[in-house]
Short mmCIF file of C-alpha atoms and ligand atoms in Angstrom, two decimals:
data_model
loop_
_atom_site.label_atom_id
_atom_site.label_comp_id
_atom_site.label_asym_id
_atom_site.label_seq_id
_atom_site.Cartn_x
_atom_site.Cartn_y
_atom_site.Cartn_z
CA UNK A 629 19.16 -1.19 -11.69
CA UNK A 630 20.60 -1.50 -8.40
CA UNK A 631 18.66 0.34 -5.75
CA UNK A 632 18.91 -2.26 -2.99
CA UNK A 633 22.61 -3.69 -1.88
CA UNK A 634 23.12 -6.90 -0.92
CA UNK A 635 26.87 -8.18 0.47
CA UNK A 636 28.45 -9.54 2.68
CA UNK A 637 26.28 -8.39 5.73
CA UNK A 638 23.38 -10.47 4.26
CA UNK A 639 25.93 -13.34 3.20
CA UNK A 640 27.20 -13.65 7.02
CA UNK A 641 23.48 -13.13 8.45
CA UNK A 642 22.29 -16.07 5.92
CA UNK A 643 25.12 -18.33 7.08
CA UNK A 644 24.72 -17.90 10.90
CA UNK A 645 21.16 -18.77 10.43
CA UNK A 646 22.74 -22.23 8.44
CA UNK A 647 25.03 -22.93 10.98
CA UNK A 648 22.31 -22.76 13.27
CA UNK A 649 19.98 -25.32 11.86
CA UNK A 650 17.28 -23.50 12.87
CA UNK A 651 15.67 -22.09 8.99
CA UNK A 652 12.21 -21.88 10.24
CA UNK A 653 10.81 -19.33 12.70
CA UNK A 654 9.71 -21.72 14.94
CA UNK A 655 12.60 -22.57 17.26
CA UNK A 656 14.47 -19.75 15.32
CA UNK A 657 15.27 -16.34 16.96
CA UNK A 658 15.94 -14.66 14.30
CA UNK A 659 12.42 -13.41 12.95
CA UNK A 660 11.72 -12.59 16.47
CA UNK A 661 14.59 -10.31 16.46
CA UNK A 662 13.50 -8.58 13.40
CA UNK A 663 9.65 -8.13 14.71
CA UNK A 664 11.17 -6.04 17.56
CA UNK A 665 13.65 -4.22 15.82
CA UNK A 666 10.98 -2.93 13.46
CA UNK A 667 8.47 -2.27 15.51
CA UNK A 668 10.80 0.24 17.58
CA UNK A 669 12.21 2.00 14.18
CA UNK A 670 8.93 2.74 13.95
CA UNK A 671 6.96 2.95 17.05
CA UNK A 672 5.10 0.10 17.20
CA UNK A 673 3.99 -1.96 20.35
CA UNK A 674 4.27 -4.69 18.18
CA UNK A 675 5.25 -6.40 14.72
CA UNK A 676 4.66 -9.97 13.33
CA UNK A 677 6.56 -11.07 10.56
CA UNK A 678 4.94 -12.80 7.57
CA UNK A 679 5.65 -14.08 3.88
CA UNK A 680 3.78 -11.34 2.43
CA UNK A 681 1.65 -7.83 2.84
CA UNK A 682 -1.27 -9.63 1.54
CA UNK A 683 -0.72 -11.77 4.41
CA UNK A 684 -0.33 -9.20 6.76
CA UNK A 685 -3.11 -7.55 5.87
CA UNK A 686 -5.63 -11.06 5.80
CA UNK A 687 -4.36 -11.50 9.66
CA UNK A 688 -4.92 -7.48 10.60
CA UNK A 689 -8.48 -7.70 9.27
CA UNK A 690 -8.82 -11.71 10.94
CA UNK A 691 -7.70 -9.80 14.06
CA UNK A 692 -10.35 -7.03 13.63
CA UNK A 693 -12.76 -9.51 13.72
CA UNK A 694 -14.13 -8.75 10.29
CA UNK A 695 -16.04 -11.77 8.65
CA UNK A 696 -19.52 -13.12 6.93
CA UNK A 697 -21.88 -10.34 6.95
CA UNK A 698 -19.34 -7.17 7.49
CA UNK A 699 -18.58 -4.51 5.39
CA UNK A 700 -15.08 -3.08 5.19
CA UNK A 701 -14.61 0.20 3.89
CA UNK A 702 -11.87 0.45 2.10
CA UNK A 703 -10.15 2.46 -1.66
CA UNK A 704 -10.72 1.73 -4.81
CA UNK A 705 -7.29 2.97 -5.94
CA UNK A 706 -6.07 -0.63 -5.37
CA UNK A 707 -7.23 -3.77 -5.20
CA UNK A 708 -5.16 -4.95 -2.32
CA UNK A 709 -7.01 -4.27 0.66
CA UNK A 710 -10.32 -5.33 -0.60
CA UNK A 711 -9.05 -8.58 -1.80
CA UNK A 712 -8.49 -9.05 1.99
CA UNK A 713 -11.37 -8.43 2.93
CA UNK A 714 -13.09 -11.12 0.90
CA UNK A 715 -10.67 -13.66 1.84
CA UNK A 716 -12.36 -12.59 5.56
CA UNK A 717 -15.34 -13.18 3.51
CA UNK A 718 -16.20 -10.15 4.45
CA UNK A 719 -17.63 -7.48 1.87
CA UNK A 720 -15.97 -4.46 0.55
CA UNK A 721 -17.37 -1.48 0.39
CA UNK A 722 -15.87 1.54 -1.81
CA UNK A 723 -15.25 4.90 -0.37
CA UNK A 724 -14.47 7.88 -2.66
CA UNK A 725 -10.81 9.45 -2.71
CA UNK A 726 -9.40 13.04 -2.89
CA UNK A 727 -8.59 14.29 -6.59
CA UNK A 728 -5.00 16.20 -4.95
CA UNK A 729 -4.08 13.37 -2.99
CA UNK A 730 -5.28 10.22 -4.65
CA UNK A 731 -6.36 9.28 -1.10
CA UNK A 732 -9.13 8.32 1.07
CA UNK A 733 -11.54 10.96 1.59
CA UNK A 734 -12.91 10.45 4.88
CA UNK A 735 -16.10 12.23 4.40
CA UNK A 736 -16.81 9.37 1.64
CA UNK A 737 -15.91 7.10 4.38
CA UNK A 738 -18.39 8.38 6.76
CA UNK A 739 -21.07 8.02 4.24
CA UNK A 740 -20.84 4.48 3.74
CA UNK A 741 -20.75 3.34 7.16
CA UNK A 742 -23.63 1.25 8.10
CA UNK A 743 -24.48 -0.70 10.98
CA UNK A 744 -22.35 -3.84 9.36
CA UNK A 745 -19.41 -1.70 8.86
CA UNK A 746 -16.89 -3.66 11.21
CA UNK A 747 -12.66 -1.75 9.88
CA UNK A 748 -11.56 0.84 7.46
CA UNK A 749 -8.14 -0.22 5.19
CA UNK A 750 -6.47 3.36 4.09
CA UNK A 751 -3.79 3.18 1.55
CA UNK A 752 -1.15 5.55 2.25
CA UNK A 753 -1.22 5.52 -1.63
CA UNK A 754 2.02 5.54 -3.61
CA UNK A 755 3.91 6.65 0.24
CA UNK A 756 1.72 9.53 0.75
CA UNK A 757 0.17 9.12 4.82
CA UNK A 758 -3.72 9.17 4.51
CA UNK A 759 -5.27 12.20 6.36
CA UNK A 760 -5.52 9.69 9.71
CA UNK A 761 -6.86 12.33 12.14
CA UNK A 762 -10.27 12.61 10.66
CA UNK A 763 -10.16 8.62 10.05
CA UNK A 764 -9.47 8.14 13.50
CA UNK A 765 -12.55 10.16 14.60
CA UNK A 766 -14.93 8.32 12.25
CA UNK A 767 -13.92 5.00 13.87
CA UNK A 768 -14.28 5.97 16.78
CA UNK A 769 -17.40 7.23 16.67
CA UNK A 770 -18.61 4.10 15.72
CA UNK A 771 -16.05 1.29 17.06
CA UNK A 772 -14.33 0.10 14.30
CA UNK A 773 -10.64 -0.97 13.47
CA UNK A 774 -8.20 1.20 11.37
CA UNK A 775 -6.06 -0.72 9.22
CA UNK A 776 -3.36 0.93 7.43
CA UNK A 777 -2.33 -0.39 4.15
CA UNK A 778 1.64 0.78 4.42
CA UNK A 779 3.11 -1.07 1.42
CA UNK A 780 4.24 1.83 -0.01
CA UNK A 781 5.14 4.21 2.74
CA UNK A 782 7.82 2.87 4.94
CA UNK A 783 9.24 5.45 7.22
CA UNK A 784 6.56 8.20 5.72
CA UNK A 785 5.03 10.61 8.66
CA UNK A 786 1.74 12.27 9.45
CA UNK A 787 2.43 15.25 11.91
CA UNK A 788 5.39 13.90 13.30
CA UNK A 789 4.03 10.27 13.57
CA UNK A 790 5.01 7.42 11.52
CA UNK A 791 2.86 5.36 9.26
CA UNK A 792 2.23 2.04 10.49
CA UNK A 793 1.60 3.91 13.98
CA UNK A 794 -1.53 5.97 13.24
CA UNK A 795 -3.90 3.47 13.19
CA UNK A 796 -5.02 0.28 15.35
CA UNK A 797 -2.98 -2.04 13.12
CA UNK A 798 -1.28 -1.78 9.72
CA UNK A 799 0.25 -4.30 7.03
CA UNK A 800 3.67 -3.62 5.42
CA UNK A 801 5.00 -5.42 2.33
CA UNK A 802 9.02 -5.85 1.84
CA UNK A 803 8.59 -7.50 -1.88
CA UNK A 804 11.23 -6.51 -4.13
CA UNK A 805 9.67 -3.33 -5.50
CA UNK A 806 9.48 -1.73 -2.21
CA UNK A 807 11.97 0.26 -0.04
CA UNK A 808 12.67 -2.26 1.74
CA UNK A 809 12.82 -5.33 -0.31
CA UNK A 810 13.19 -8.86 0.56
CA UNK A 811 12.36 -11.07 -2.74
CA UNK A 812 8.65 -11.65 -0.71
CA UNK A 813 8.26 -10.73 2.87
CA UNK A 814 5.48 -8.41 4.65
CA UNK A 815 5.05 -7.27 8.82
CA UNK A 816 1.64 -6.27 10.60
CA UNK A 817 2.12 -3.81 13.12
CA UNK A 818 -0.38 -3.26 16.01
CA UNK A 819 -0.92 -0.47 18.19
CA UNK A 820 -4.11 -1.62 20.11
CA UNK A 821 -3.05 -4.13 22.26
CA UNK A 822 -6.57 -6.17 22.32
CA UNK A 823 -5.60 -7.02 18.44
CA UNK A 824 -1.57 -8.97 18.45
CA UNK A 825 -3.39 -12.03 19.31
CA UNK A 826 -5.61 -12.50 16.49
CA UNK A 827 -2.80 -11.09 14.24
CA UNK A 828 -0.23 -14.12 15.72
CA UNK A 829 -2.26 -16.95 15.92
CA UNK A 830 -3.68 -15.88 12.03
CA UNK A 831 0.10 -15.34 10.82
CA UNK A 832 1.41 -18.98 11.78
CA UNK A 833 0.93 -22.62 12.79
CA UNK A 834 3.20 -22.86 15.61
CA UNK A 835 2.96 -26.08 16.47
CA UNK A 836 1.03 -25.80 19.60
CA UNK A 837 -2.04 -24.88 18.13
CA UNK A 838 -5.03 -24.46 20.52
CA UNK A 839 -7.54 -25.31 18.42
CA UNK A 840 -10.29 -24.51 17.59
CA UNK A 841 -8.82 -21.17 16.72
CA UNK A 842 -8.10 -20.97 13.08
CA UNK A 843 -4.63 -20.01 11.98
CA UNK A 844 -3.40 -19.62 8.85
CA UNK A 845 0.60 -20.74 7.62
CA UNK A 846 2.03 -17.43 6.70
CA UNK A 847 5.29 -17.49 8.90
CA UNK A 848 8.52 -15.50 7.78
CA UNK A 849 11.36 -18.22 7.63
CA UNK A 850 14.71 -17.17 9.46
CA UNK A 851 16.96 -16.81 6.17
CA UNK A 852 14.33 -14.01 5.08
CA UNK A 853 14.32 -12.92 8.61
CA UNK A 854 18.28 -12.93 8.73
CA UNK A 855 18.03 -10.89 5.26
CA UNK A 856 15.61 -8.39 6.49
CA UNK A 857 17.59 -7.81 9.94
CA UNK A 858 20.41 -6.57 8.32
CA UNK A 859 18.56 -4.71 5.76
CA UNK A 860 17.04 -2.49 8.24
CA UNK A 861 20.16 -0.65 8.84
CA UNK A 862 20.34 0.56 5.47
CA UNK A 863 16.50 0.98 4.98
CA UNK A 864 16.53 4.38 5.96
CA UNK A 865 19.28 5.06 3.36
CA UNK A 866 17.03 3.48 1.00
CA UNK A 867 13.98 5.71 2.31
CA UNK A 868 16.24 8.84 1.56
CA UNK A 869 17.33 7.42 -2.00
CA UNK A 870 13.21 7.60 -3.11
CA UNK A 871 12.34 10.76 -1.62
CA UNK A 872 15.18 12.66 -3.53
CA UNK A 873 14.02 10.59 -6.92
CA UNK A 874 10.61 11.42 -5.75
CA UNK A 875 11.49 15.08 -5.84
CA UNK A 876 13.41 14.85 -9.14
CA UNK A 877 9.82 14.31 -11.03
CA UNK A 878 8.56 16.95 -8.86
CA UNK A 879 10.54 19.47 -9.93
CA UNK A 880 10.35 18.25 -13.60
CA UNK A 881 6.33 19.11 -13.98
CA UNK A 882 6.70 21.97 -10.94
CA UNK A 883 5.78 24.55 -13.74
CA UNK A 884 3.46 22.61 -15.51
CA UNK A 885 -0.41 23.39 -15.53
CA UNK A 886 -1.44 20.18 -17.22
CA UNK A 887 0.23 17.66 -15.17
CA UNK A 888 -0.15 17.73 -11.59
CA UNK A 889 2.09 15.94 -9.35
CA UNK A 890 0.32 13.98 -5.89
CA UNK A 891 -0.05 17.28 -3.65
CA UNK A 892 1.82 16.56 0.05
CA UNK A 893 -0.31 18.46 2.37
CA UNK A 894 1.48 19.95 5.39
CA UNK A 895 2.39 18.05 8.25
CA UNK A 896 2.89 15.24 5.69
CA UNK A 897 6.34 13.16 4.93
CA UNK A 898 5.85 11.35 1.32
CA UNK A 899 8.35 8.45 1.23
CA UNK A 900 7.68 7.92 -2.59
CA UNK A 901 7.80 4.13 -3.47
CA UNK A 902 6.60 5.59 -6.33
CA UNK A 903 6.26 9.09 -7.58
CA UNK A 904 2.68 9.89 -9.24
CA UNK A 905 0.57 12.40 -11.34
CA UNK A 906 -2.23 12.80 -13.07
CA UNK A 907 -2.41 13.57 -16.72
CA UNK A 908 -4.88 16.95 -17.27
CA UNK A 909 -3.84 18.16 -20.98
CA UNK A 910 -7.67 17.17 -21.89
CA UNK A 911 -8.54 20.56 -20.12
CA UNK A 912 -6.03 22.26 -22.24
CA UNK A 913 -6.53 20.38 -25.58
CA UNK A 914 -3.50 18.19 -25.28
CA UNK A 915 -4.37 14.62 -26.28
CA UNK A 916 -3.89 12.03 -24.06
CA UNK A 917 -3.25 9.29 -26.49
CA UNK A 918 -0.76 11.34 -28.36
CA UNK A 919 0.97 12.06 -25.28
CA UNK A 920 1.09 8.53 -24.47
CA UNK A 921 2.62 8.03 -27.31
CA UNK A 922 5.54 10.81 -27.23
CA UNK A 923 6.52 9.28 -23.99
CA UNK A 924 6.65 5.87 -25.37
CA UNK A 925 8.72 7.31 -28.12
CA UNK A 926 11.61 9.25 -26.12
CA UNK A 927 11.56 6.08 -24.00
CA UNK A 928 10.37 7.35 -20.52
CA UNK A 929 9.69 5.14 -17.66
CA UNK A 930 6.29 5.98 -16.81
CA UNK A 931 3.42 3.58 -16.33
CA UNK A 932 0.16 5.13 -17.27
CA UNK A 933 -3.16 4.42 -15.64
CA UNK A 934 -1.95 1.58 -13.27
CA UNK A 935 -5.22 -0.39 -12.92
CA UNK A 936 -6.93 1.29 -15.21
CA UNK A 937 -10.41 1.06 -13.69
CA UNK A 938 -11.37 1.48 -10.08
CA UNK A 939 -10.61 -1.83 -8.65
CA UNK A 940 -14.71 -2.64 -8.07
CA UNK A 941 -15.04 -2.60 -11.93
CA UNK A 942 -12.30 -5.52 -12.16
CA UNK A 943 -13.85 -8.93 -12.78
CA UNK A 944 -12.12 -9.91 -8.47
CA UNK A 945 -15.19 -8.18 -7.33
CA UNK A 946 -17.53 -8.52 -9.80
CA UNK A 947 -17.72 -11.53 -11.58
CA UNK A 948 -19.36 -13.82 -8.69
CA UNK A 949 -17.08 -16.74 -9.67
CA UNK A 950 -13.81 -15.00 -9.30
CA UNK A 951 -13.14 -16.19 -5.65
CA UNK A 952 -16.17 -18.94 -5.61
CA UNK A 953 -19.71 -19.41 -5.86
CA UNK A 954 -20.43 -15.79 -5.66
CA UNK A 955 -18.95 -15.27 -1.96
CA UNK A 956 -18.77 -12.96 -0.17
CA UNK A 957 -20.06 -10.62 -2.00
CA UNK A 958 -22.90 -11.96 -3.70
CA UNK A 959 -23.93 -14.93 -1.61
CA UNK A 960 -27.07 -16.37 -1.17
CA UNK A 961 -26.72 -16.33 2.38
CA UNK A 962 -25.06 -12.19 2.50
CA UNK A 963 -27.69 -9.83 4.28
CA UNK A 964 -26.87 -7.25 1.09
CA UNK A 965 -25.71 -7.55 -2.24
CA UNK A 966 -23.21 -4.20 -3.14
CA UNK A 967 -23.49 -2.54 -6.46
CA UNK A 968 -20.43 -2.37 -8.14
CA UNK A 969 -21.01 -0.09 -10.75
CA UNK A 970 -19.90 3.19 -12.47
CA UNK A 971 -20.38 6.09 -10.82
CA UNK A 972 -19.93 4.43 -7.24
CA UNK A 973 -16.73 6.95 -6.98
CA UNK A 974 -16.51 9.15 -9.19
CA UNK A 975 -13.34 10.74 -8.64
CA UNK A 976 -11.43 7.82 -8.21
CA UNK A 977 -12.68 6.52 -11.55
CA UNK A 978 -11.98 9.92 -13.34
CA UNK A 979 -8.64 10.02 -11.59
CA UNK A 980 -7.26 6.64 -12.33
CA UNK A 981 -6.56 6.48 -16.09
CA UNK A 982 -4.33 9.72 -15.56
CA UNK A 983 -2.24 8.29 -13.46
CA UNK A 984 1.08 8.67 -14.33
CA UNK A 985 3.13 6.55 -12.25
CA UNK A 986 7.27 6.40 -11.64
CA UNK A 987 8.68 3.55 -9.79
CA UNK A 988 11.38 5.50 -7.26
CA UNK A 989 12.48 2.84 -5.27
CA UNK A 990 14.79 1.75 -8.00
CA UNK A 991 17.83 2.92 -9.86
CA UNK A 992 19.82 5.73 -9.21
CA UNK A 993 19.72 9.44 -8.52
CA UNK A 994 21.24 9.60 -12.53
CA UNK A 995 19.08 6.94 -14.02
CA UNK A 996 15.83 9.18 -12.64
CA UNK A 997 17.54 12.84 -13.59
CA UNK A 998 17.94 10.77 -17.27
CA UNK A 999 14.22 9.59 -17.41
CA UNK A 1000 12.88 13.08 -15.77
CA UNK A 1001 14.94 14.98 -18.73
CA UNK A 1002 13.62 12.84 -21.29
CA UNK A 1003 10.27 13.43 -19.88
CA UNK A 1004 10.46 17.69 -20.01
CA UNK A 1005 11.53 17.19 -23.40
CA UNK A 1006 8.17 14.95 -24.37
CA UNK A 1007 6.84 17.97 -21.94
CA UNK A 1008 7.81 20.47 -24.45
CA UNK A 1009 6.64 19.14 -27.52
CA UNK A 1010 2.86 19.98 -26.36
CA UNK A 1011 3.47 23.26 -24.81
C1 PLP B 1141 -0.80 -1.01 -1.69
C2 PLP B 1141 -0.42 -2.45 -1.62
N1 PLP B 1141 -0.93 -3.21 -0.64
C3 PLP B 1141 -0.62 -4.52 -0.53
C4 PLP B 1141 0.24 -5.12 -1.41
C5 PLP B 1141 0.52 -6.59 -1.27
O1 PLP B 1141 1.83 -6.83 -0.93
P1 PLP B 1141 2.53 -8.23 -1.26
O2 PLP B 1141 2.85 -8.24 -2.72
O3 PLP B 1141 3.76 -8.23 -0.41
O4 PLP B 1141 1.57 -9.30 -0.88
C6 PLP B 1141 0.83 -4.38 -2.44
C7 PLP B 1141 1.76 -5.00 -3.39
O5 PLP B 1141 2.25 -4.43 -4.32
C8 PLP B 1141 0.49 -3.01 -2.55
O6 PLP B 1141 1.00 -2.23 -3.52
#
């Protein structure tokens, strides 16, 4: 379904960077280019290009300083962030989310701090901006790093402030799901100026290394680079494309007591990489399963549940083997072992299997009226 165009800007952006020679960012210009465009679309001091959000989000938390024997506090929504934290073998820690929102709940947060605690990942979860002022506080208060997780929420605003702003450093990813998509591609941003040059030196081998500083080989080559330069001038169309498909599904279950769409507080701007609600018919004796299965039947495009479970029930953080003799989490050598149980969040894990979930930075404004019809008329059959 075509949601992101490609012509003959890209083509002539690709070939300069051919006739140039130069495909790799170091000696290129081009990725440079793209770092500082970015960063002032969105506010940034500054932006470092890398092959992937994952990436961007192992050099944020490198930056941060985060390693063997901190905690990061971080959502169990997704896995993402605390997969990044272990690869700082660090150790995540799980705080609770908001049933409206599906976000962090910062009073969760505060509970879990200890004197390891070291960053905070939020998720801006699905494009929605986490509630940052009452995050900001909490790490304050104690000295840690705010790291946004903003794969979803490019362009999206908190009180007038973008996201990838609001914290001390933030990850973006630009694979091809995403607004803006680049086949694989991500960006840190950093606001807090003591942190762009952990975030460099993590992000690429440049040749001049000045060891012994470790530095991982996640550079953005040039043709990406090229790609994502001229991309940028229609991201914000593409930004405007999801938040009217977004709104399409809104007004589809607006009258509806038993599904509830992701409420938008005020002061909020939801950039909806992917529109989501939660199933509730239990409450009203509609079956889940045969619900399920009416929208499998009319043919709607709606994931249900995403990961299911709350990502510290997955075997990544609790099978010690899954990243290598038991490390981080449950290392011989780690001053605490974490529990990750049931119960640890308990509305995240009652909120999770009724997700409903809407990819809406795809297709077209027709394809998503189609799928949002087909999914009042599955509506109906229960009411
Ligand atoms: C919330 C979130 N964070 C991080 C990532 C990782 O991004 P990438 O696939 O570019 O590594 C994703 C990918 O889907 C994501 O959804």
């Amino acid at each position: 379904m075509p949601f992101h165009v490609f012509d003959n800007q890209e083509l002539a952006a690709v070939k300069q960077v051919f006739e140039s020679g130069e495909l790799c960012s170091i000696g290129g210009t081009v990725g440079r280019q793209f770092e500082d465009t970015f960063a002032e679309m969105i506010g940034a001091t500054r932006a470092v290009a890398v092959n992937s959000g994952m990436s961007a989000l192992h050099c944020a938390l490198y930056a941060a300083g985060a390693g063997a024997g901190d905690e990061v506090i971080c959502d169990p929504m997704v896995q993402f962030g605390a997969m990044a934290v272990i690869y700082n073998n660090a150790v995540p820690v799980f705080a609770d989310v908001r049933r409206d929102t599906h976000l962090i709940e910062p009073g969760s947060v505060r509970e879990r701090i200890t004197e390891r605690t070291k960053a905070i990942i939020c998720t801006h979860l699905w494009g929605l901006p986490c509630d940052m002022d009452p995050l900001m506080e909490i790490a304050d208060e104690h000295g840690l790093a705010v790291i946004e997780d903003n794969a979803h929420g490019l362009f999206a605003e908190y009180h007038g402030r973008q996201t990838g702003t609001l914290g001390h450093m933030a990850e973006f990813s630009f694979q091809m799901s995403k607004h803006l998509g680049l086949g694989d591609a991500g960006i840190a941003t950093v606001m807090d100026e003591r942190f762009i040059d952990g975030v460099v030196d993590c992000s690429g081998i440049n040749g001049l290394a000045t060891f012994p500083k470790m530095m991982w080989n996640y550079r953005l080559n040039e043709v990406v680079a090229a790609i994502g330069l001229a991309q940028l001038k229609r991201a914000p169309g593409y930004v405007e494309m999801a938040i009217a498909h977004g709104e399409i599904y809104n007004r589809a279950v607006e009258d509806v007591e038993w599904i509830r769409a992701q409420h938008v507080p005020e002061g909020r701007v939801h950039t909806y990489h992917i529109w989501a609600g939660t199933f509730e018919g239990d409450r009203y004796g509609i079956s889940y399963e045969a619900f399920k299965q009416a929208l499998s039947d009319a043919g709607v495009s709606m994931g249900v549940g995403y990961i299911e479970r709350a990502a510290y029930l997955h075997d990544t953080f609790t099978v010690p083997l899954a990243y290598g003799r038991g490390c981080p989490m449950f290392c011989p050598l780690q001053l605490h072992t974490p529990e990750y149980k049931e119960g640890l969040c308990p509305v995240a894990e009652d909120v999770m299997p009724r997700l409903l979930l809407t990819l809406t930075t795809n297709g077209t404004e027709e394809t998503h009226r189609e799928n949002a019809e087909k999914l009042r008329s599955v509506i109906q059959q229960f009411e």
